[in-house]
Short mmCIF file of C-alpha atoms in Angstrom, two decimals:
data_model
loop_
_atom_site.label_atom_id
_atom_site.label_comp_id
_atom_site.label_asym_id
_atom_site.label_seq_id
_atom_site.Cartn_x
_atom_site.Cartn_y
_atom_site.Cartn_z
CA UNK A 1151 -10.52 -7.07 47.33
CA UNK A 1152 -7.33 -5.49 48.70
CA UNK A 1153 -5.77 -2.30 47.31
CA UNK A 1154 -2.97 -4.16 45.51
CA UNK A 1155 -5.40 -6.28 43.49
CA UNK A 1156 -7.50 -3.21 42.67
CA UNK A 1157 -4.43 -1.39 41.34
CA UNK A 1158 -3.50 -4.38 39.17
CA UNK A 1159 -7.00 -4.47 37.67
CA UNK A 1160 -6.92 -0.74 36.98
CA UNK A 1161 -3.51 -0.98 35.27
CA UNK A 1162 -4.63 -3.97 33.19
CA UNK A 1163 -7.86 -2.27 32.12
CA UNK A 1164 -6.03 0.93 31.20
CA UNK A 1165 -3.52 -1.02 29.13
CA UNK A 1166 -6.25 -2.88 27.24
CA UNK A 1167 -8.27 0.30 26.72
CA UNK A 1168 -5.12 2.05 25.51
CA UNK A 1169 -4.44 -0.62 22.89
CA UNK A 1170 -8.05 -0.58 21.73
CA UNK A 1171 -8.12 3.21 21.57
CA UNK A 1172 -4.87 3.33 19.62
CA UNK A 1173 -6.13 0.78 17.09
CA UNK A 1174 -9.45 2.59 16.78
CA UNK A 1175 -7.64 5.83 15.95
CA UNK A 1176 -5.43 4.10 13.36
CA UNK A 1177 -8.47 2.46 11.75
CA UNK A 1178 -10.29 5.78 11.57
CA UNK A 1179 -7.19 7.51 10.20
CA UNK A 1180 -6.85 4.88 7.46
CA UNK A 1181 -10.34 5.73 6.26
CA UNK A 1182 -10.05 9.50 6.64
CA UNK A 1183 -6.66 9.82 4.93
CA UNK A 1184 -7.72 7.48 2.12
CA UNK A 1185 -10.96 9.35 1.49
CA UNK A 1186 -9.72 12.94 1.79
CA UNK A 1187 -5.92 13.04 1.86
CA UNK A 1188 -3.60 14.32 4.57
CA UNK A 1189 -4.08 18.07 4.23
CA UNK A 1190 -7.88 18.15 4.46
CA UNK A 1191 -8.32 15.73 7.36
CA UNK A 1192 -8.19 17.13 10.88
CA UNK A 1193 -7.23 15.33 14.09
CA UNK A 1194 -10.68 16.14 15.43
CA UNK A 1195 -12.35 14.40 12.47
CA UNK A 1196 -10.23 11.30 12.94
CA UNK A 1197 -11.08 11.08 16.63
CA UNK A 1198 -14.76 11.72 15.97
CA UNK A 1199 -14.75 8.82 13.53
CA UNK A 1200 -12.92 6.65 16.04
CA UNK A 1201 -15.39 7.62 18.76
CA UNK A 1202 -12.71 8.88 21.15
CA UNK A 1203 -11.75 12.17 22.77
CA UNK A 1204 -9.72 14.34 20.39
CA UNK A 1205 -6.96 14.77 22.99
CA UNK A 1206 -6.15 11.07 22.73
CA UNK A 1207 -4.59 11.41 19.29
CA UNK A 1208 -1.86 13.59 20.73
CA UNK A 1209 -1.51 11.29 23.71
CA UNK A 1210 -0.91 8.15 21.65
CA UNK A 1211 0.69 9.52 18.48
CA UNK A 1212 2.00 12.98 19.28
CA UNK A 1213 0.57 14.63 16.17
CA UNK A 1214 -1.46 14.09 13.01
CA UNK A 1215 1.85 14.00 11.11
CA UNK A 1216 3.17 11.04 13.10
CA UNK A 1217 -0.15 9.24 12.77
CA UNK A 1218 0.05 9.74 9.00
CA UNK A 1219 3.50 8.14 8.97
CA UNK A 1220 2.14 5.14 10.86
CA UNK A 1221 -0.76 4.81 8.42
CA UNK A 1222 1.60 5.06 5.44
CA UNK A 1223 3.86 2.36 6.85
CA UNK A 1224 0.87 0.12 7.51
CA UNK A 1225 -0.35 0.54 3.93
CA UNK A 1226 2.71 1.06 1.77
CA UNK A 1227 5.27 -0.72 3.92
CA UNK A 1228 3.40 -3.80 5.05
CA UNK A 1229 1.84 -4.47 1.64
CA UNK A 1230 4.87 -3.58 -0.45
CA UNK A 1231 7.74 -4.98 1.62
CA UNK A 1232 7.48 -8.57 0.33
CA UNK A 1233 8.00 -7.32 -3.25
CA UNK A 1234 11.37 -5.75 -2.51
CA UNK A 1235 13.23 -9.04 -2.02
CA UNK A 1236 11.62 -11.33 -4.57
CA UNK A 1237 14.90 -11.70 -6.47
CA UNK A 1238 16.23 -13.73 -3.53
CA UNK A 1239 13.80 -16.50 -4.49
CA UNK A 1240 15.21 -16.81 -8.01
CA UNK A 1241 17.41 -19.80 -8.77
CA UNK A 1242 16.40 -20.72 -12.32
CA UNK A 1243 14.09 -19.77 -15.18
CA UNK A 1244 10.94 -21.13 -13.53
CA UNK A 1245 11.55 -19.35 -10.21
CA UNK A 1246 12.35 -16.14 -12.10
CA UNK A 1247 9.03 -16.30 -13.93
CA UNK A 1248 7.21 -17.06 -10.68
CA UNK A 1249 8.85 -14.07 -8.95
CA UNK A 1250 8.00 -11.70 -11.82
CA UNK A 1251 4.41 -12.92 -11.80
CA UNK A 1252 4.22 -12.49 -8.02
CA UNK A 1253 5.45 -8.89 -8.29
CA UNK A 1254 2.92 -8.00 -11.00
CA UNK A 1255 0.07 -9.90 -9.31
CA UNK A 1256 0.63 -8.27 -5.93
CA UNK A 1257 0.97 -4.76 -7.36
CA UNK A 1258 -2.29 -5.12 -9.27
CA UNK A 1259 -3.99 -6.77 -6.28
CA UNK A 1260 -3.16 -3.69 -4.20
CA UNK A 1261 -5.19 -1.55 -6.58
CA UNK A 1262 -8.40 -3.62 -6.54
CA UNK A 1263 -11.31 -1.45 -5.39
CA UNK A 1264 -13.00 -4.50 -3.89
CA UNK A 1265 -10.26 -5.09 -1.31
CA UNK A 1266 -10.61 -2.80 1.71
CA UNK A 1267 -7.02 -2.35 2.88
CA UNK A 1268 -5.72 -2.44 -0.69
CA UNK A 1269 -8.27 0.22 -1.63
CA UNK A 1270 -6.94 2.46 1.12
CA UNK A 1271 -3.40 1.88 -0.12
CA UNK A 1272 -4.30 2.81 -3.68
CA UNK A 1273 -6.24 5.88 -2.51
CA UNK A 1274 -3.35 7.14 -0.39
CA UNK A 1275 -0.97 6.56 -3.29
CA UNK A 1276 -3.33 8.50 -5.55
CA UNK A 1277 -3.47 11.42 -3.12
CA UNK A 1278 0.32 11.57 -2.77
CA UNK A 1279 0.92 11.44 -6.53
CA UNK A 1280 -1.77 13.90 -7.59
CA UNK A 1281 -1.51 16.26 -4.58
CA UNK A 1282 1.91 15.59 -3.04
CA UNK A 1283 2.30 16.40 0.64
CA UNK A 1284 5.52 17.26 2.47
CA UNK A 1285 5.90 13.52 3.03
CA UNK A 1286 6.02 12.62 -0.66
CA UNK A 1287 9.79 12.23 -1.01
CA UNK A 1288 10.05 10.52 2.35
CA UNK A 1289 7.41 7.93 1.40
CA UNK A 1290 8.82 7.51 -2.09
CA UNK A 1291 12.26 6.60 -0.76
CA UNK A 1292 11.00 4.53 2.19
CA UNK A 1293 8.26 2.56 0.45
CA UNK A 1294 8.17 3.15 -3.31
CA UNK A 1295 11.87 2.89 -4.09
CA UNK A 1296 12.41 -0.57 -2.54
CA UNK A 1297 9.47 -2.02 -4.49
CA UNK A 1298 10.69 -0.42 -7.73
CA UNK A 1299 14.25 -1.61 -7.11
CA UNK A 1300 12.89 -5.07 -6.40
CA UNK A 1301 11.43 -5.11 -9.90
CA UNK A 1302 14.70 -3.89 -11.39
CA UNK A 1303 16.60 -6.68 -9.63
CA UNK A 1304 14.29 -9.23 -11.22
CA UNK A 1305 14.59 -7.69 -14.67
CA UNK A 1306 18.37 -7.34 -14.41
CA UNK A 1307 18.63 -11.10 -14.77
CA UNK A 1308 17.51 -10.66 -18.37
CA UNK A 1309 18.27 -7.02 -19.21
CA UNK A 1310 21.94 -6.16 -19.27
CA UNK A 1311 22.22 -2.46 -20.13
CA UNK A 1312 21.27 0.28 -17.61
CA UNK A 1313 19.23 2.24 -20.14
CA UNK A 1314 17.18 -0.78 -21.22
CA UNK A 1315 16.69 -1.80 -17.58
CA UNK A 1316 15.34 1.65 -16.68
CA UNK A 1317 13.02 1.56 -19.68
CA UNK A 1318 11.64 -1.85 -18.83
CA UNK A 1319 11.17 -1.08 -15.14
CA UNK A 1320 9.49 2.28 -15.72
CA UNK A 1321 7.21 0.81 -18.39
CA UNK A 1322 5.98 -2.01 -16.15
CA UNK A 1323 5.66 0.33 -13.17
CA UNK A 1324 3.52 2.68 -15.27
CA UNK A 1325 1.24 -0.13 -16.40
CA UNK A 1326 0.42 -1.25 -12.86
CA UNK A 1327 0.36 2.26 -11.38
CA UNK A 1328 -2.38 3.46 -13.71
CA UNK A 1329 -4.78 1.17 -11.86
CA UNK A 1330 -3.77 2.63 -8.51
CA UNK A 1331 -4.22 6.17 -9.81
CA UNK A 1332 -7.70 5.45 -11.14
CA UNK A 1333 -10.82 5.71 -9.02
CA UNK A 1334 -13.51 3.02 -8.97
CA UNK A 1335 -15.46 4.60 -11.84
CA UNK A 1336 -12.37 4.47 -14.05
CA UNK A 1337 -11.70 0.91 -12.99
CA UNK A 1338 -15.08 -0.06 -14.37
CA UNK A 1339 -14.31 1.66 -17.65
CA UNK A 1340 -11.10 -0.37 -18.01
CA UNK A 1341 -12.82 -3.73 -18.09
CA UNK A 1342 -15.58 -5.36 -20.17
CA UNK A 1343 -19.12 -5.38 -18.84
CA UNK A 1344 -19.80 -8.29 -16.51
CA UNK A 1345 -16.13 -8.96 -15.70
CA UNK A 1346 -15.21 -8.52 -12.04
CA UNK A 1347 -12.27 -6.34 -11.05
CA UNK A 1348 -10.44 -9.37 -9.64
CA UNK A 1349 -10.88 -11.39 -12.83
CA UNK A 1350 -9.81 -8.44 -14.96
CA UNK A 1351 -6.77 -7.91 -12.73
CA UNK A 1352 -5.79 -11.53 -13.36
CA UNK A 1353 -6.16 -11.05 -17.12
CA UNK A 1354 -4.10 -7.85 -17.06
CA UNK A 1355 -1.43 -9.54 -14.96
CA UNK A 1356 -1.24 -12.46 -17.39
CA UNK A 1357 -0.98 -10.08 -20.31
CA UNK A 1358 1.85 -8.07 -18.74
CA UNK A 1359 3.75 -11.17 -17.66
CA UNK A 1360 3.45 -12.91 -21.02
CA UNK A 1361 4.72 -9.74 -22.71
CA UNK A 1362 7.73 -9.70 -20.35
CA UNK A 1363 8.51 -13.40 -20.81
CA UNK A 1364 8.13 -13.35 -24.57
CA UNK A 1365 10.24 -10.23 -25.02
CA UNK A 1366 13.04 -11.02 -22.59
CA UNK A 1367 13.51 -14.66 -23.60
CA UNK A 1368 14.16 -14.02 -27.28
#
């Protein structure tokens, strides 16, 4: 094999290894940040969990802070982004109801302790709300605000005064957020014995949506 071919193989292998290493660090960071929160987790712990040299975190991400931003975007941004523009789907009463139900369903689905990525999302949300980091306001505006405003846009089709709109939006937000703020033990206490978290989430979603439809269509 000539030198040119050898160099190409080395470059290709390094590129693949780099991608795999980067993804391994992100996966480990998801778990560490969700379990312990930003402040407690160290870069060394993340790399140990990923099975890579601790220097590689700085190489691929620059700092623990930048890695945390990437993790937050992966959890809050990727899962929440579709909810921000649901009002664009609304053309009539049926599509409005479907959009409201989708918003409530997806928000509750993100809090299910049986779903791995969703569980991480809920845990990170819980950490930021109960023990806010320096990123709290940044994440709130980047990820939380668009989802909340998406709900308000849906409700504004039925609620005409600003005060009533704020009351409705904050009330619904509070109802779904309580599930995200609760740990798995509390989740079990919310539902009857023998009912799975997914089934109970569906029942809660139906209850919230029927309340919205009945109240706003009077």
